[in-house]
Short mmCIF file of C-alpha atoms in Angstrom, two decimals:
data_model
loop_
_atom_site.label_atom_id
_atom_site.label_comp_id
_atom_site.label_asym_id
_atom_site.label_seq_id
_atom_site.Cartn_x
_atom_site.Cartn_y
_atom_site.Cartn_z
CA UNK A 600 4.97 9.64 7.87
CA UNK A 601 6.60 7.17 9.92
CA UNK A 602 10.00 5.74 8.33
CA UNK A 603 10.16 2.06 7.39
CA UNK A 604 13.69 0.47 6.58
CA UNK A 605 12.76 -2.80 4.27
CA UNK A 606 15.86 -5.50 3.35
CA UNK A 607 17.04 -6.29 1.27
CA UNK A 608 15.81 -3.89 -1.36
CA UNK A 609 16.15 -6.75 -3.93
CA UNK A 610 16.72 -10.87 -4.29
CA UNK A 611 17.14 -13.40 -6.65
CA UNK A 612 15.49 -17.22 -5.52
CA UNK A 613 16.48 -20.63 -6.78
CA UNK A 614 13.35 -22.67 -6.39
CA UNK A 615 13.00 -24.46 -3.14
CA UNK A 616 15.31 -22.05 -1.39
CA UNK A 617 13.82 -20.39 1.95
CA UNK A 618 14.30 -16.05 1.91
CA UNK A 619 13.84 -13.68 4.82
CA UNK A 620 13.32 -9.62 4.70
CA UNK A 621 12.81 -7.87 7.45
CA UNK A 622 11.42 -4.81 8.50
CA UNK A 623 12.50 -2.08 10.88
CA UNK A 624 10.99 1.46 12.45
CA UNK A 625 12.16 4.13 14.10
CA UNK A 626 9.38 4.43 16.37
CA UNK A 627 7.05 1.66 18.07
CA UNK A 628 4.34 0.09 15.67
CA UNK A 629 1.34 -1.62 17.18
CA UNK A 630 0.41 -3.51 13.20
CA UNK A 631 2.60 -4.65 11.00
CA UNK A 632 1.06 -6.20 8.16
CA UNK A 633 2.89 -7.83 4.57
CA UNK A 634 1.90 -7.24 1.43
CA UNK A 635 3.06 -9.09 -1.80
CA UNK A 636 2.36 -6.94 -5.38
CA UNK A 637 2.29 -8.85 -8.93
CA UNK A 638 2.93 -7.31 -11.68
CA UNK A 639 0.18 -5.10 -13.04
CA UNK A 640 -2.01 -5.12 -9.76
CA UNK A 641 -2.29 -3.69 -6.70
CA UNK A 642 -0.72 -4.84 -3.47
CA UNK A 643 -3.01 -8.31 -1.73
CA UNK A 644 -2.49 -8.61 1.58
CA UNK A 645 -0.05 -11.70 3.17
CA UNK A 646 -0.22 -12.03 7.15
CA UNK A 647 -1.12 -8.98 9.55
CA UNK A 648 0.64 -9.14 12.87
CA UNK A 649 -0.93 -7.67 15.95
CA UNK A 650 1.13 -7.70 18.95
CA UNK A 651 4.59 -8.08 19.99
CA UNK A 652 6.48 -11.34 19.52
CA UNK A 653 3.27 -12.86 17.35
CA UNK A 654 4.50 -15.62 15.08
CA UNK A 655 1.98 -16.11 12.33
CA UNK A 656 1.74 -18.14 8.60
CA UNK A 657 -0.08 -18.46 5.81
CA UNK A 658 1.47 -21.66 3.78
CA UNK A 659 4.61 -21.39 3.33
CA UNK A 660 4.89 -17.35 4.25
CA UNK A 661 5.52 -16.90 7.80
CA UNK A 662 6.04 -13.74 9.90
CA UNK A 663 6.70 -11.93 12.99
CA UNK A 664 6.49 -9.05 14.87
CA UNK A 665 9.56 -8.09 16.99
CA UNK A 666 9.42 -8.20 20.69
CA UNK A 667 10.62 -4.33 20.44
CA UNK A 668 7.92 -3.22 18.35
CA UNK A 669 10.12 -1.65 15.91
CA UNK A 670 10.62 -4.78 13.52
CA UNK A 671 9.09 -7.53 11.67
CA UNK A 672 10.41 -10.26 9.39
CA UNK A 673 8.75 -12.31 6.57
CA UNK A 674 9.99 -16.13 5.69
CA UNK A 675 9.18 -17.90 2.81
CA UNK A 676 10.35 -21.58 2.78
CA UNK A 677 10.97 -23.89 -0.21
CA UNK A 678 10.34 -20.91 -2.84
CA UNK A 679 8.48 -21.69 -6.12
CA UNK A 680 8.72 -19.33 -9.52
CA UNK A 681 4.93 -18.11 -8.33
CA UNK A 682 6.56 -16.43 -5.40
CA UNK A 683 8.03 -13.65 -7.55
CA UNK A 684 6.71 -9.87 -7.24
CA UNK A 685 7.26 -7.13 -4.51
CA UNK A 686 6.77 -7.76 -0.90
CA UNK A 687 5.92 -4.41 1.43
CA UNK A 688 5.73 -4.10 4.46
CA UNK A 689 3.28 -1.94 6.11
CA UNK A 690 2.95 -0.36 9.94
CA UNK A 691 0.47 1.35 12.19
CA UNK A 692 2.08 3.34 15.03
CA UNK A 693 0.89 4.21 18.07
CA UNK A 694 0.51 7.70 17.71
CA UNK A 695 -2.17 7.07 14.21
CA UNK A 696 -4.10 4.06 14.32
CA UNK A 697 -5.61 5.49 10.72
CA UNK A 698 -2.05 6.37 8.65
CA UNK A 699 -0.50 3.24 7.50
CA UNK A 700 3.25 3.66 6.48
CA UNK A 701 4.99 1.10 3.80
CA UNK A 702 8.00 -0.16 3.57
CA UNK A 703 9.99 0.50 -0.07
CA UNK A 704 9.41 -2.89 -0.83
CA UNK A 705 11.37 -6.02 -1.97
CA UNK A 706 11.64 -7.44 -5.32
CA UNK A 707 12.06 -11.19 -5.35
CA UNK A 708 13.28 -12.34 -8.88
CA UNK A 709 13.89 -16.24 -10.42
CA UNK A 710 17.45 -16.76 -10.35
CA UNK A 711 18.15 -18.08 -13.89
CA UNK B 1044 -17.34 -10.00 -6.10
CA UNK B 1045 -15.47 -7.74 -3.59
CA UNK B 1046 -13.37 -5.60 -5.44
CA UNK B 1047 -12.12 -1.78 -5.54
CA UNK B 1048 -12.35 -0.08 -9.05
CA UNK B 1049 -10.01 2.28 -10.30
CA UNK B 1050 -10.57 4.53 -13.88
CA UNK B 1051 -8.69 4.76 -15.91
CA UNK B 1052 -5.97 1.77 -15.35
CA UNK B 1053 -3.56 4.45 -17.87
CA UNK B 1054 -3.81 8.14 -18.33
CA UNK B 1055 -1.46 10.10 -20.49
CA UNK B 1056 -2.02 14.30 -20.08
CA UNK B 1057 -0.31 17.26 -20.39
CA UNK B 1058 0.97 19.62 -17.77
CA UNK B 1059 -1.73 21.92 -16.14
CA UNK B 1060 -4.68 20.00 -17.76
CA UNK B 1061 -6.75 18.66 -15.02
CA UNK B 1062 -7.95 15.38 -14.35
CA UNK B 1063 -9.79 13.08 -12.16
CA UNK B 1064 -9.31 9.65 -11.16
CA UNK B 1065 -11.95 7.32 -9.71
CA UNK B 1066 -12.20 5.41 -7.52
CA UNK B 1067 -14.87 2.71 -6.43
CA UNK B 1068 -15.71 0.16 -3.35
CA UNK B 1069 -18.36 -2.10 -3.12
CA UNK B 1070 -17.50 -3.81 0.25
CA UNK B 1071 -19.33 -0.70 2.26
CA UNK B 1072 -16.04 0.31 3.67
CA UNK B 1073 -15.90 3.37 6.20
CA UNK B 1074 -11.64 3.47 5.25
CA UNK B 1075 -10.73 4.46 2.13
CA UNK B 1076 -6.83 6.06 0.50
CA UNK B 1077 -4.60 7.10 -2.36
CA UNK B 1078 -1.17 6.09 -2.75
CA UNK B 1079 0.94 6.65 -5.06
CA UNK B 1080 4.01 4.14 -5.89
CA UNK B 1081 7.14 5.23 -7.10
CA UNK B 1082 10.59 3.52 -7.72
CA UNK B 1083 12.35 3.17 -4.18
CA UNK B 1084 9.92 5.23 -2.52
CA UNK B 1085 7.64 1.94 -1.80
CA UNK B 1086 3.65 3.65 -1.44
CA UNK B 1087 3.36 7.11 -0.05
CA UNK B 1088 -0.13 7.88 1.01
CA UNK B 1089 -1.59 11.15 -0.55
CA UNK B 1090 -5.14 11.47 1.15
CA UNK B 1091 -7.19 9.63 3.48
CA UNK B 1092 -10.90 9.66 3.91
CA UNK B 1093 -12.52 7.53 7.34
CA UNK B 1094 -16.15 8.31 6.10
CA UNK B 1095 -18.38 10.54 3.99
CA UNK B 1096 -17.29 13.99 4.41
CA UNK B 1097 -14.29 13.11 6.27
CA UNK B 1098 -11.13 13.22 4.62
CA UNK B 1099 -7.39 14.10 5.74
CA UNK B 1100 -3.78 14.51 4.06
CA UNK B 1101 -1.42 11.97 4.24
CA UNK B 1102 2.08 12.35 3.64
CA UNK B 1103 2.27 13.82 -0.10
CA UNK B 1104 -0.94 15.64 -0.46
CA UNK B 1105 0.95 18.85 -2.43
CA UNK B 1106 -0.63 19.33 -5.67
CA UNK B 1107 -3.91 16.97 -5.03
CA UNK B 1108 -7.85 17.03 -3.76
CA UNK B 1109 -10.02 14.66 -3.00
CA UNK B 1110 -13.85 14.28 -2.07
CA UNK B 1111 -15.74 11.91 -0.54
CA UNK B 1112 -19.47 12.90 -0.87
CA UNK B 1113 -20.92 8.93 -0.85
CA UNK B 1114 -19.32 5.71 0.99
CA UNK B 1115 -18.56 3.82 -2.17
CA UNK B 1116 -16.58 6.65 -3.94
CA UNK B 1117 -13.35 8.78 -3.74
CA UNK B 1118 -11.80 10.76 -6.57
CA UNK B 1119 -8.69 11.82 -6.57
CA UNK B 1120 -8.34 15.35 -8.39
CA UNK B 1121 -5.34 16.86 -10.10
CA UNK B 1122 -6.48 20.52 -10.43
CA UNK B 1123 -3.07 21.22 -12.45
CA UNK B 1124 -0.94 18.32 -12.95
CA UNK B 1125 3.01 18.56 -13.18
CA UNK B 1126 5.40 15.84 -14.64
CA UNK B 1127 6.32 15.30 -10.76
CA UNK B 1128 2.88 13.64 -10.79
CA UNK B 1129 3.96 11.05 -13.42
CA UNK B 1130 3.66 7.98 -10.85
CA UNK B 1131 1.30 4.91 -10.16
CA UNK B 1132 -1.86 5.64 -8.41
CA UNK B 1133 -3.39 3.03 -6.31
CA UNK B 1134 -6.76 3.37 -4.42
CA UNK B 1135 -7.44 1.14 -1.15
CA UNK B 1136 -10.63 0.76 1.02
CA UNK B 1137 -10.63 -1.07 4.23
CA UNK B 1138 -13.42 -1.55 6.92
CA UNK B 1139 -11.09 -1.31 10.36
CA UNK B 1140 -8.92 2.23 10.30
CA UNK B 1141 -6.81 1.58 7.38
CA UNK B 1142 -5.14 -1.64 8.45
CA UNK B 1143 -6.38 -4.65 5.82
CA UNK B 1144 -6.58 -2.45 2.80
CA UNK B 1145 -7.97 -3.99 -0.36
CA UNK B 1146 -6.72 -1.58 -3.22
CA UNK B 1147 -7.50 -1.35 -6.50
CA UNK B 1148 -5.16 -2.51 -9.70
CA UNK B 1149 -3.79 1.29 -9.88
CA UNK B 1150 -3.80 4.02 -12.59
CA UNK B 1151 -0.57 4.94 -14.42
CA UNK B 1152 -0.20 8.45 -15.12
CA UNK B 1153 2.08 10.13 -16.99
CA UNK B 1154 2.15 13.94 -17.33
CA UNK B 1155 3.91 15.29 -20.23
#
């Protein structure tokens, strides 16, 4: 499958703080989607991002998809403890519209 | 409610002992997958299916089968399961090619 470089692999919020991880491909994507994943269930999907340089949010989450294709980044702005869990991210390519490829995922934690 | 099943949510076996894991959709979904998510790896697809009687590897299909003989279901089969296999299963359906999966709240597996 298609290789997906997610960053930071890990983070720790402070409530109210905004955090970005991005997203980046070897080869051209035409999806990216972002997933969060609680503890105990399955991934829920965030935002899904259709074409190049699309800016899209869902409360306080926002994302894009890179004008090359090859990235996408996720904001969160004023974080609250309910924001903790993994994020993925998740990308078609042109070459398999059927075989979605995931990112390894961030872990956002509660900084103490 | 719209949901994707998965049985059971913990299995613990022995090596060469096979096993089956279900899987069930009722949103009449044409799309339906197994992951499996391991530490660092993020979600590796295992086996794809885009209708009845339609089904394809994904990226780690060594060592597992699958069937899809009605819409709503899709086992996953471990004919002779290795502690390699130890991992968390997740199921997803989805009605457009894969891209806005719903998936279920995953099996753990451990094989002794």
């Amino acid at each position: 499958g298609q290789q997906l470089n997610q960053s930071p692999q890990s983070m720790f919020i402070q409530e109210g703080e905004d955090v970005s991880m991005n997203c980046t491909s070897s080869s051209i994507f035409n999806t990216w989607l972002w997933y969060k994943q609680e503890p105990g269930e399955g991934p829920v999907l965030l935002i899904a991002l259709y074409k190049a340089g699309e800016l899209t949010s869902n409360g306080r989450l926002t994302a894009q998809f890179g004008i090359t294709r090859k990235d996408s980044f996720l904001n969160i702005s004023a974080s609250i403890p309910s924001d903790v869990g993994i994020y993925f991210c998740a990308g078609q390519s042109l070459s398999n519209d059927y075989k979605l490829s995931f990112g390894a995922g961030t872990t956002v934690t509660v900084r103490a | 409610e719209a949901q994707v099943t998965q049985n059971p949510r913990y299995l613990i076996t022995v090596t060469g002992k096979k096993l089956t894991v279900t899987c069930s959709q009722n949103m009449n979904h044409e799309y339906m997958s197994w992951y499996r998510q391991d530490p660092g790896l993020g979600l590796r697809q295992i086996y794809y299916s885009m209708n009845v009687e339609v089904t394809d590897k994904g990226d780690v299909p060594e060592g597992y089968k699958v069937s899809r003989k009605e819409k709503r279901n899709f086992p996953l089969i471990l004919e002779s399961p290795s502690p390699n296999q130890t991992s968390l299963y997740f199921c997803a359906s989805s009605s457009v090619s894969g891209k806005k999966l719903f998936f279920g709240s995953g099996t753990q597996l451990s094989v002794l």
